[in-house]
């Protein structure tokens, strides 16, 4: 070898070493993928028959947890996942559908928590999100209040849906901070996958030297049952076997792959579910189709995950990308049927669920479902794939220890060499509750310790092999007599209650749970049903317009030219007020009105108070009336306004019958030059 060739060889070797050193120094990319309402056993590497080759491939070259836990429901899980805290600490003790009047149940991700995106962005990451957010109070979403959307909580780019579930074909979409209708030939799961690939592509083209964090929050396989025909066709015949056979086959595969001991028995079929063999053929056909569509939804999600993996490979980044995959709660047993068509075919005009019958299969081998804190409600698959960070000898292995949602934040902070703050944007931050799972990346034992749950007064507490758990029926008070105790080491499916044999342990664990519950703001526990909580919240009127026009319905007759907006100049008593500007009025007061709907019961009486003023002397009408055809009015009062703000307090007559009522503010007879401001509107139930 001559000198020139030797020098060139040395230079090439030096460059290779520099590139390798640079790759080793670069922080890992992190991609967090979450399925929605998917049960423990649905994907192939957890015993399912659904075709999930891409997830199975991640598991084969990564690790899987036998026991990993979510928070039993979508909003609480998402809050805990994003912040590393228990849901109540992040403000999401219940759901985003309502503010229940306390910090733990505000239904809105609070500012005493930080998201993974906020922490990692401060550590040099570019941050991206696709899919379902569901961490902003739904009234705020309706009012287009953006202070708690993904872009405002640490993400550089966002695409998806801010509220919960949606029609897969026609959802209202959000791109960064803009809201728009879905285009033609749209399917949400594919859009989430394709946008994720687009974000990866753009990131590494523009700034390949920077690590990226991406949160991919699929809505699949959450109801409604919507899937593309080519994918449904793969499964149409398969589920004619029925739920009894499919459940047994899943459990057999789970035992063979080591998820459960060979001598373990699974929980019995849910007593609400009939034997498949007892169904008439037309019912079998319908129910088999429900599961076929559900399976297709998971299949399509897995195809999209395959495209994400392929893009990472193309960019040469798969080796140094830490990928998590999990589900937000256990299988969903909810009965949903609200489409214009009741045919079960996966089309746009249907809105169906797959029912408790198949949820029991998805929960294999556990009992119970989403909402509840038995294993069927809180156990999730967890796949972790990171070739550069997980020892190769651990490929396709099962982690024997257990973990919790909060641990994902702790793990991300450690591998990204980030700092979890004590103060962020001037707000004091609640200390992190999670523990890093990186010992599992080296095959070391995880000693997770204590994990706690509460959702709708369904409670649980795990400490080592022992688990305390109780279910509370809707609208019932929590009863400590319903507490059960299980040894999950010998009884992972919770079939043998040990509470009578271990009364002292039961007592001590319940006392421990109570101390935790007091610390994070669980009490008072609310056991009202979903609809009842929402209707309770409707009686707290957005009358200071802090949520802009969220919750108000604007009704404008043809020919009326007027604007209804929120004035943020502090012209009335608070920062915001309703501002009505009339250009061309109608002939009747109902030409323009704002309505606040709520439910009332026969005999109830209300006081309605508000303040208002105009730019001139004018009159508006204030009503409390039955919604619908008869418009039975229990308040019907003109309110004469001038340039100075005036207050009015009106008492209703008794509500004549149970039903839907509304506050009505009528502006249709205002002069064409009139502007009116309304503020400080309150509805009070008279005792």
XYZ file of C-alpha atoms in Angstrom:
687
model
C 0.000 0.000 0.000
C 1.512 3.370 -1.035
C 1.439 6.451 1.169
C -1.504 8.132 -0.602
C -3.682 5.019 -0.372
C -2.714 4.546 3.276
C -3.559 8.181 4.073
C -6.917 7.847 2.318
C -7.611 4.626 4.217
C -6.784 6.291 7.539
C -8.963 9.289 6.703
C -11.888 7.036 5.793
C -11.460 5.051 8.996
C -11.323 8.247 11.016
C -14.540 9.509 9.415
C -16.274 6.209 10.157
C -15.181 6.374 13.787
C -16.337 9.980 14.031
C -19.732 9.073 12.574
C -20.082 6.163 15.004
C -19.071 8.353 17.940
C -21.539 11.005 16.836
C -24.317 8.421 16.598
C -23.465 7.167 20.068
C -23.541 10.698 21.470
C -26.827 11.628 19.800
C -29.814 11.327 22.062
C -32.292 8.637 21.010
C -35.417 9.484 19.084
C -38.520 8.478 21.046
C -41.823 7.388 19.515
C -44.727 6.678 21.837
C -47.609 4.819 20.136
C -50.959 4.315 21.839
C -53.991 2.329 20.715
C -57.470 3.324 21.895
C -59.833 0.861 23.654
C -57.749 -2.151 22.637
C -57.781 -5.184 24.919
C -54.809 -7.044 26.378
C -54.982 -10.037 24.021
C -55.873 -8.468 20.666
C -52.465 -8.269 18.962
C -50.526 -11.303 17.811
C -47.638 -11.131 20.283
C -50.144 -11.132 23.166
C -52.148 -14.091 21.895
C -54.479 -12.510 19.351
C -55.349 -13.785 15.892
C -55.502 -10.274 14.388
C -52.749 -9.788 11.821
C -50.210 -7.450 13.464
C -46.859 -8.372 11.852
C -45.299 -4.977 12.493
C -46.078 -4.896 16.203
C -45.064 -8.545 16.457
C -41.794 -7.625 14.730
C -41.101 -4.883 17.274
C -41.725 -7.393 20.062
C -39.463 -9.996 18.437
C -36.567 -7.533 18.449
C -37.510 -5.877 21.705
C -39.117 -6.690 25.047
C -42.694 -7.181 26.211
C -44.208 -6.643 29.637
C -46.440 -9.371 31.018
C -47.925 -6.863 33.441
C -48.147 -3.191 32.609
C -50.906 -0.881 33.716
C -52.959 2.009 32.390
C -55.551 4.106 34.259
C -58.735 2.269 33.106
C -60.127 5.043 30.879
C -58.967 7.225 28.010
C -58.656 10.734 29.541
C -57.099 9.655 32.863
C -54.640 7.416 31.030
C -53.613 10.147 28.585
C -53.112 12.621 31.425
C -50.968 10.165 33.363
C -49.003 9.109 30.287
C -48.210 12.668 29.262
C -47.231 13.915 32.729
C -45.818 10.998 34.729
C -48.375 11.785 37.450
C -51.546 10.128 38.665
C -54.566 11.437 36.700
C -55.997 13.432 39.614
C -52.705 15.265 40.083
C -52.881 16.389 36.459
C -56.521 17.550 36.754
C -58.063 14.534 35.002
C -59.513 12.440 37.817
C -62.527 11.859 35.603
C -63.031 12.880 31.960
C -62.656 15.952 29.741
C -66.444 16.080 29.410
C -66.961 18.106 32.584
C -65.363 20.220 35.281
C -66.617 18.656 38.500
C -65.605 21.666 40.586
C -62.305 20.633 42.152
C -58.687 20.744 40.925
C -58.469 16.940 40.684
C -61.605 16.774 38.514
C -61.326 19.872 36.313
C -61.369 17.829 33.104
C -58.439 19.849 31.812
C -54.708 19.136 31.921
C -53.465 21.522 34.589
C -50.439 23.814 34.730
C -48.939 22.114 37.781
C -47.939 19.295 35.455
C -45.551 19.179 32.501
C -45.906 16.989 29.441
C -43.231 14.712 28.023
C -43.142 17.083 25.048
C -42.459 20.107 27.264
C -39.677 18.302 29.127
C -38.005 16.868 26.020
C -38.293 20.065 23.993
C -36.414 21.848 26.763
C -33.730 19.178 26.345
C -33.216 19.788 22.631
C -35.867 17.580 21.056
C -38.234 18.549 18.281
C -41.677 17.303 19.278
C -44.563 16.017 17.177
C -47.991 14.574 17.825
C -50.568 12.830 15.664
C -53.961 11.508 16.718
C -56.264 11.900 19.696
C -55.471 14.495 22.385
C -58.535 14.354 24.701
C -56.914 16.392 27.468
C -58.804 19.655 27.015
C -62.191 20.334 28.594
C -64.793 19.805 25.883
C -66.482 23.151 26.584
C -63.168 24.856 25.874
C -62.840 22.889 22.634
C -66.326 23.999 21.611
C -65.332 27.601 22.338
C -62.063 27.217 20.408
C -60.058 28.036 23.540
C -56.562 26.859 22.586
C -54.539 27.367 25.743
C -54.379 23.615 26.422
C -54.078 22.116 22.942
C -50.992 20.081 21.931
C -49.195 23.097 20.422
C -49.614 24.904 23.723
C -48.393 21.881 25.709
C -45.007 21.373 24.122
C -45.547 19.968 20.636
C -43.950 21.707 17.641
C -46.406 20.118 15.210
C -49.805 18.498 15.646
C -52.397 16.721 13.513
C -55.438 14.825 14.740
C -58.576 15.281 16.816
C -58.614 17.344 20.018
C -61.769 15.717 21.524
C -62.388 11.976 22.017
C -63.805 9.479 19.533
C -65.021 10.484 16.088
C -66.385 9.168 12.830
C -63.340 7.717 11.042
C -64.519 9.038 7.684
C -65.776 12.515 8.579
C -64.076 13.779 11.748
C -63.473 17.411 12.531
C -59.698 17.700 12.202
C -57.052 19.882 13.769
C -53.757 20.826 12.178
C -51.607 22.668 14.697
C -54.138 25.242 15.965
C -56.500 25.224 12.980
C -59.804 23.332 12.842
C -61.302 22.058 9.585
C -63.596 19.409 8.110
C -62.157 16.153 6.800
C -61.724 15.986 3.006
C -63.314 13.370 0.744
C -61.992 9.806 0.733
C -60.625 10.255 4.234
C -59.934 7.550 6.835
C -58.608 8.696 10.194
C -56.266 5.823 11.058
C -54.447 6.105 7.735
C -54.257 9.882 8.086
C -52.626 9.548 11.517
C -50.095 7.052 10.145
C -49.344 9.012 6.991
C -48.918 12.297 8.841
C -46.566 10.593 11.296
C -44.451 9.426 8.352
C -44.575 12.943 6.898
C -43.386 14.496 10.163
C -40.498 12.004 10.369
C -39.522 12.723 6.775
C -39.616 16.503 7.254
C -37.732 16.352 10.544
C -34.737 14.444 9.209
C -34.600 16.476 6.007
C -34.490 19.762 7.893
C -32.526 18.906 11.044
C -31.088 15.382 11.047
C -28.740 16.267 13.881
C -31.641 16.821 16.336
C -33.489 14.021 18.132
C -37.255 13.831 17.753
C -40.071 12.858 20.096
C -43.337 11.768 18.532
C -46.593 10.773 20.236
C -48.811 8.744 17.883
C -52.250 8.428 19.540
C -54.434 6.267 17.328
C -58.210 6.266 17.745
C -58.294 2.643 16.558
C -59.956 0.396 17.545
C -62.285 2.675 19.582
C -65.896 2.674 18.397
C -67.503 3.386 15.970
C -66.825 0.208 13.998
C -65.412 1.805 10.852
C -62.939 0.037 8.583
C -62.060 -0.302 4.916
C -63.741 -3.164 3.081
C -60.528 -4.827 1.892
C -59.421 -5.207 5.501
C -62.802 -6.325 6.811
C -62.841 -9.088 4.190
C -59.757 -10.682 5.760
C -61.738 -11.508 8.897
C -65.352 -12.063 7.824
C -65.136 -15.864 7.977
C -62.714 -16.135 10.894
C -65.058 -14.964 13.633
C -67.814 -17.385 12.702
C -65.979 -19.614 15.183
C -67.546 -17.471 17.894
C -66.316 -15.911 21.104
C -66.056 -19.142 23.101
C -63.644 -20.762 20.638
C -61.672 -17.554 19.972
C -61.177 -16.919 23.687
C -59.925 -20.460 24.280
C -57.538 -20.247 21.314
C -56.104 -16.938 22.510
C -55.487 -18.272 25.980
C -53.741 -21.351 24.632
C -51.388 -19.148 22.604
C -50.762 -16.913 25.630
C -49.702 -19.906 27.707
C -47.464 -21.252 24.963
C -45.639 -17.928 24.590
C -45.093 -17.701 28.339
C -47.429 -14.839 29.209
C -49.168 -17.131 31.707
C -48.281 -20.411 33.414
C -49.212 -23.584 31.557
C -51.357 -24.792 34.457
C -53.344 -21.540 34.844
C -57.071 -21.422 34.091
C -58.601 -18.304 32.590
C -61.590 -16.484 34.057
C -64.986 -17.916 33.047
C -66.960 -16.379 30.216
C -68.858 -13.302 31.436
C -72.301 -14.474 32.663
C -73.998 -11.731 30.627
C -72.789 -13.373 27.420
C -74.637 -16.361 25.902
C -72.945 -19.435 24.493
C -72.073 -18.833 20.860
C -73.668 -22.172 19.933
C -77.025 -20.989 21.290
C -77.289 -18.061 18.843
C -79.380 -18.248 15.654
C -77.331 -18.021 12.445
C -78.409 -14.465 11.586
C -77.222 -13.291 15.011
C -73.937 -15.152 14.547
C -73.444 -13.413 11.199
C -74.043 -9.975 12.724
C -71.795 -10.544 15.724
C -69.019 -12.098 13.617
C -69.100 -8.993 11.420
C -68.742 -6.732 14.459
C -65.531 -8.471 15.452
C -64.303 -8.577 11.849
C -64.559 -4.786 11.614
C -62.872 -4.362 14.994
C -60.032 -6.651 13.894
C -59.705 -4.693 10.647
C -59.317 -1.479 12.629
C -56.345 -2.974 14.490
C -54.942 -4.410 11.251
C -55.044 -0.987 9.572
C -53.318 0.560 12.581
C -50.576 -2.068 12.389
C -50.111 -1.358 8.671
C -49.570 2.306 9.537
C -47.064 1.420 12.252
C -45.261 -0.550 9.545
C -44.991 2.603 7.433
C -43.569 4.507 10.415
C -40.968 1.771 10.973
C -40.092 1.721 7.264
C -39.493 5.482 7.248
C -37.212 5.218 10.282
C -35.247 2.496 8.480
C -34.960 4.649 5.368
C -33.599 7.491 7.466
C -31.153 5.152 9.193
C -32.757 6.013 12.543
C -34.528 2.811 13.610
C -31.569 1.533 15.650
C -31.475 4.679 17.759
C -35.233 5.133 18.179
C -36.920 4.087 21.410
C -40.435 2.905 20.517
C -43.192 2.221 23.053
C -46.549 0.648 22.166
C -49.472 0.313 24.590
C -53.257 0.762 24.950
C -55.126 3.393 26.947
C -57.453 1.014 28.812
C -58.817 -2.505 28.766
C -61.358 -3.813 26.286
C -64.485 -1.682 25.873
C -67.809 -3.319 26.749
C -69.893 -0.197 26.022
C -73.118 -0.578 24.040
C -73.123 2.025 21.264
C -75.633 2.212 18.410
C -76.432 5.696 17.114
C -75.860 5.817 13.356
C -78.486 6.606 10.744
C -78.032 3.024 9.536
C -78.104 0.056 11.923
C -76.475 -2.281 9.422
C -73.143 -3.565 10.715
C -70.889 -2.980 7.709
C -68.186 -0.494 8.779
C -69.567 2.322 6.615
C -69.692 6.056 7.302
C -73.410 6.192 8.193
C -73.078 3.601 10.992
C -72.008 4.155 14.588
C -71.700 0.830 16.402
C -69.580 -0.941 19.019
C -68.506 -4.581 19.188
C -70.262 -5.171 22.511
C -69.375 -6.910 25.769
C -69.470 -10.249 23.917
C -66.219 -9.557 22.083
C -64.739 -7.332 24.795
C -64.633 -10.455 26.945
C -62.438 -12.033 24.248
C -60.209 -8.960 24.036
C -59.703 -9.144 27.825
C -58.517 -12.786 27.684
C -57.769 -14.237 30.210
C -58.952 -11.526 32.582
C -62.354 -10.455 33.836
C -63.925 -6.989 33.568
C -63.311 -4.148 31.145
C -62.568 -0.463 30.623
C -63.810 1.740 33.536
C -62.953 -0.945 36.109
C -59.762 -1.675 38.008
C -59.722 -5.440 37.770
C -56.950 -6.611 35.435
C -59.293 -6.632 32.422
C -59.749 -2.871 32.801
C -56.182 -1.779 33.489
C -53.821 -4.351 31.941
C -52.251 -3.331 28.633
C -49.688 -4.787 26.284
C -46.408 -2.903 26.429
C -43.835 -3.421 23.696
C -40.502 -1.590 23.934
C -38.112 -1.618 20.955
C -34.723 0.102 20.969
C -31.857 -1.815 19.310
C -29.242 0.700 20.452
C -30.442 0.692 24.059
C -31.835 -2.758 24.832
C -29.415 -5.664 25.043
C -29.811 -7.888 21.976
C -29.846 -11.038 24.090
C -33.184 -9.812 25.476
C -34.870 -9.790 22.061
C -38.338 -11.380 22.186
C -38.152 -11.724 25.968
C -40.852 -11.095 28.547
C -40.329 -8.715 31.467
C -41.395 -10.386 34.681
C -41.766 -7.234 36.750
C -44.699 -4.857 36.418
C -44.859 -1.185 35.507
C -47.215 1.765 35.234
C -48.018 4.594 32.825
C -46.167 7.104 34.976
C -42.967 5.158 34.343
C -42.881 6.134 30.676
C -42.199 9.794 31.504
C -39.495 8.734 33.965
C -37.911 6.481 31.343
C -37.972 9.193 28.671
C -36.383 11.706 31.054
C -33.553 9.289 31.814
C -32.741 8.129 28.280
C -32.976 11.696 26.917
C -30.750 12.993 29.732
C -33.440 15.573 30.362
C -34.380 17.372 33.569
C -37.824 17.094 35.119
C -38.499 20.634 36.382
C -39.677 21.870 39.742
C -40.947 25.097 38.107
C -42.143 25.482 34.520
C -43.533 28.691 32.985
C -43.674 30.145 36.539
C -45.859 27.244 37.766
C -44.718 24.918 40.543
C -44.654 21.388 39.143
C -45.895 18.336 41.019
C -43.005 15.892 41.572
C -42.802 12.935 39.202
C -44.540 9.752 40.384
C -43.025 7.300 37.892
C -39.892 5.149 38.001
C -37.577 4.521 35.075
C -37.908 1.164 33.339
C -34.349 1.179 31.988
C -33.245 -1.684 34.294
C -35.478 -3.915 32.136
C -33.382 -2.881 29.104
C -30.464 -4.726 30.715
C -32.435 -7.715 31.945
C -32.450 -6.504 35.534
C -35.360 -7.016 37.900
C -37.889 -4.206 38.210
C -38.956 -3.479 41.765
C -41.816 -1.146 40.943
C -43.478 -1.094 44.341
C -46.779 0.654 44.966
C -49.273 1.676 42.253
C -52.736 3.113 42.925
C -55.977 3.602 40.981
C -59.319 5.378 41.291
C -61.864 5.898 38.542
C -65.574 6.426 39.227
C -64.993 4.924 42.711
C -63.484 1.791 41.192
C -60.307 1.518 43.201
C -57.159 -0.611 43.265
C -53.749 -0.750 44.872
C -50.861 -3.023 43.920
C -47.843 -3.601 46.118
C -45.604 -6.428 44.977
C -47.640 -9.549 44.379
C -50.636 -8.254 46.333
C -53.530 -6.328 44.814
C -56.469 -4.658 46.540
C -59.444 -3.980 44.240
C -63.123 -3.012 44.364
C -65.877 -2.178 41.865
C -68.609 0.371 42.554
C -71.900 0.371 40.611
C -72.957 3.599 38.931
C -74.796 5.993 41.287
C -73.888 3.878 44.345
C -71.621 4.944 47.187
C -68.272 3.233 47.587
C -68.525 0.433 50.125
C -65.339 -0.951 51.763
C -67.174 -4.274 52.069
C -66.683 -4.719 48.317
C -62.879 -4.797 48.696
C -61.128 -7.939 47.482
C -57.542 -9.087 47.813
C -55.560 -11.146 45.307
C -52.122 -12.708 45.099
C -51.237 -11.920 41.478
C -48.139 -14.092 41.602
C -50.225 -17.264 41.851
C -53.546 -15.828 40.654
C -52.989 -13.274 37.854
C -56.596 -13.550 36.676
C -58.035 -12.617 40.109
C -60.183 -15.662 40.733
C -59.287 -16.465 44.355
C -60.176 -13.706 46.816
C -57.838 -13.744 49.807
C -59.553 -11.006 51.840
C -61.108 -13.419 54.341
C -57.813 -15.254 54.856
C -55.741 -12.059 55.061
C -57.995 -9.517 56.848
C -55.100 -7.592 58.390
C -53.345 -7.227 55.041
C -56.622 -6.065 53.499
C -57.050 -3.467 56.234
C -53.484 -2.177 55.953
C -53.613 -1.953 52.166
C -56.911 -0.071 52.276
C -55.443 2.394 54.790
C -52.471 2.872 52.475
C -54.828 3.509 49.543
C -56.798 6.053 51.600
C -53.637 7.985 52.444
C -52.712 8.104 48.756
C -56.247 9.151 47.805
C -56.157 12.055 50.280
C -52.731 13.121 49.019
C -53.758 13.406 45.367
C -57.303 14.763 45.804
C -59.487 11.730 45.095
C -62.143 12.675 47.662
C -65.023 13.163 47.418
C -65.467 10.279 44.975
C -68.257 10.833 42.467
C -70.179 7.798 41.238
C -72.723 9.504 39.005
C -73.085 8.167 35.494
C -71.517 9.814 32.469
C -74.682 11.622 31.360
C -75.586 12.726 34.880
C -72.174 14.331 35.359
C -72.467 16.192 32.092
C -75.935 17.472 32.984
C -74.679 18.571 36.384
C -71.933 20.502 34.623
C -74.456 22.089 32.233
C -75.955 23.902 35.218
C -72.656 25.732 35.651
C -73.226 28.176 32.826
C -70.352 29.659 30.835
C -71.807 33.026 31.803
C -68.523 34.881 32.253
C -67.496 33.688 28.780
C -64.112 32.542 30.020
C -64.527 29.635 27.609
C -65.526 32.114 24.882
C -68.792 30.826 23.383
C -68.178 27.220 24.448
C -71.477 25.542 25.311
C -73.697 28.248 23.784
C -75.834 27.608 20.708
C -76.186 30.582 18.346
C -79.444 30.688 16.399
C -79.867 33.170 13.567
C -82.907 33.441 11.291
C -82.536 33.859 7.569
C -81.994 37.495 6.646
C -80.572 38.519 10.013
C -77.194 40.195 9.790
C -75.509 40.296 13.165
C -72.424 39.091 14.971
C -72.168 37.220 18.247
C -68.643 37.240 19.637
C -66.702 37.557 22.851
C -65.370 40.989 23.765
C -62.034 40.610 25.581
C -61.513 44.303 26.426
C -63.035 44.141 29.923
C -65.956 46.378 28.970
C -68.173 44.689 31.585
C -67.474 43.163 34.996
C -64.985 40.529 33.885
C -62.271 40.162 31.278
C -64.683 38.639 28.740
C -68.278 39.444 27.852
C -70.745 38.512 25.143
C -70.981 41.176 22.438
C -73.933 41.292 20.034
C -73.693 43.719 17.125
C -76.834 44.090 15.020
C -76.739 45.147 11.382
C -80.024 43.939 9.964
C -82.580 42.706 12.518
C -85.511 40.348 11.945
C -89.175 41.048 12.450
C -89.419 38.775 15.496
C -87.390 38.483 18.715
C -86.413 34.937 17.721
C -84.497 36.283 14.724
C -81.270 36.040 16.762
C -80.874 34.279 20.081
C -78.313 32.391 22.120
C -79.397 29.247 23.934
C -77.842 27.366 26.825
C -79.465 23.912 27.022
C -79.698 21.801 30.180
C -81.994 19.221 31.736
C -84.476 20.099 34.487
C -86.874 18.099 36.633
C -90.517 18.694 37.418
C -90.979 21.036 40.382
C -87.512 22.590 40.285
C -87.302 26.370 40.441
C -84.382 28.492 39.314
C -82.999 32.002 39.689
C -81.397 33.473 36.585
C -79.172 36.540 36.989
C -77.094 38.544 34.532
C -75.673 41.961 33.727
C -75.995 43.778 30.419
C -75.692 47.157 28.734
C -76.055 48.666 25.262
C -74.596 51.454 23.207
C -78.114 52.961 23.253
C -81.459 52.410 24.938
C -82.795 49.038 23.744
C -84.478 45.865 24.937
C -83.521 42.191 24.950
C -85.622 39.238 26.139
C -84.468 36.791 28.800
C -86.213 33.439 28.932
C -85.984 30.077 30.610
C -88.079 27.755 28.507
C -88.757 24.216 27.443
C -86.703 23.251 24.411
C -88.606 21.677 21.547
C -92.073 22.237 20.185
C -94.118 23.794 23.006
C -91.534 26.306 24.377
C -93.204 26.347 27.806
C -91.691 29.453 29.435
C -90.947 29.562 33.163
C -89.137 32.902 32.760
C -90.109 35.381 30.042
C -88.856 38.861 30.797
C -87.878 41.902 28.734
C -84.679 43.586 29.945
C -84.413 47.275 29.129
C -80.826 48.413 28.651
C -78.957 51.688 28.555
C -75.340 52.796 28.324
C -74.648 51.888 31.944
C -74.509 48.246 32.990
C -77.629 46.942 34.736
C -78.232 43.766 36.715
C -81.362 41.640 36.700
C -82.337 38.643 38.824
C -85.327 36.576 37.724
C -87.107 33.756 39.558
C -88.768 31.008 37.578
C -92.067 29.335 38.148
C -91.902 25.603 38.848
C -90.645 23.387 36.027
C -93.837 21.733 34.710
C -92.285 18.414 33.613
C -88.973 16.613 33.307
C -87.164 17.404 30.090
C -84.778 19.550 28.101
C -84.851 23.262 28.885
C -82.727 26.224 27.894
C -81.723 29.712 28.864
C -82.594 31.945 25.924
C -81.109 35.412 25.289
C -83.150 36.984 22.481
C -81.720 39.893 20.449
C -83.795 39.790 17.260
C -85.672 43.086 17.788
C -82.622 45.227 18.495
C -82.226 48.339 16.300
C -79.867 47.965 13.363
C -77.302 50.241 15.052
C -77.410 48.513 18.444
C -74.557 46.792 20.223
C -75.231 44.888 23.440
C -72.881 43.368 26.003
C -73.868 40.587 28.434
C -71.811 39.285 31.343
C -71.924 37.537 34.709
C -74.827 35.249 33.808
C -75.608 32.675 36.491
C -78.214 29.941 36.904
C -79.051 28.921 40.470
C -81.293 26.073 41.612
C -83.548 27.334 44.398
C -83.666 24.970 47.363
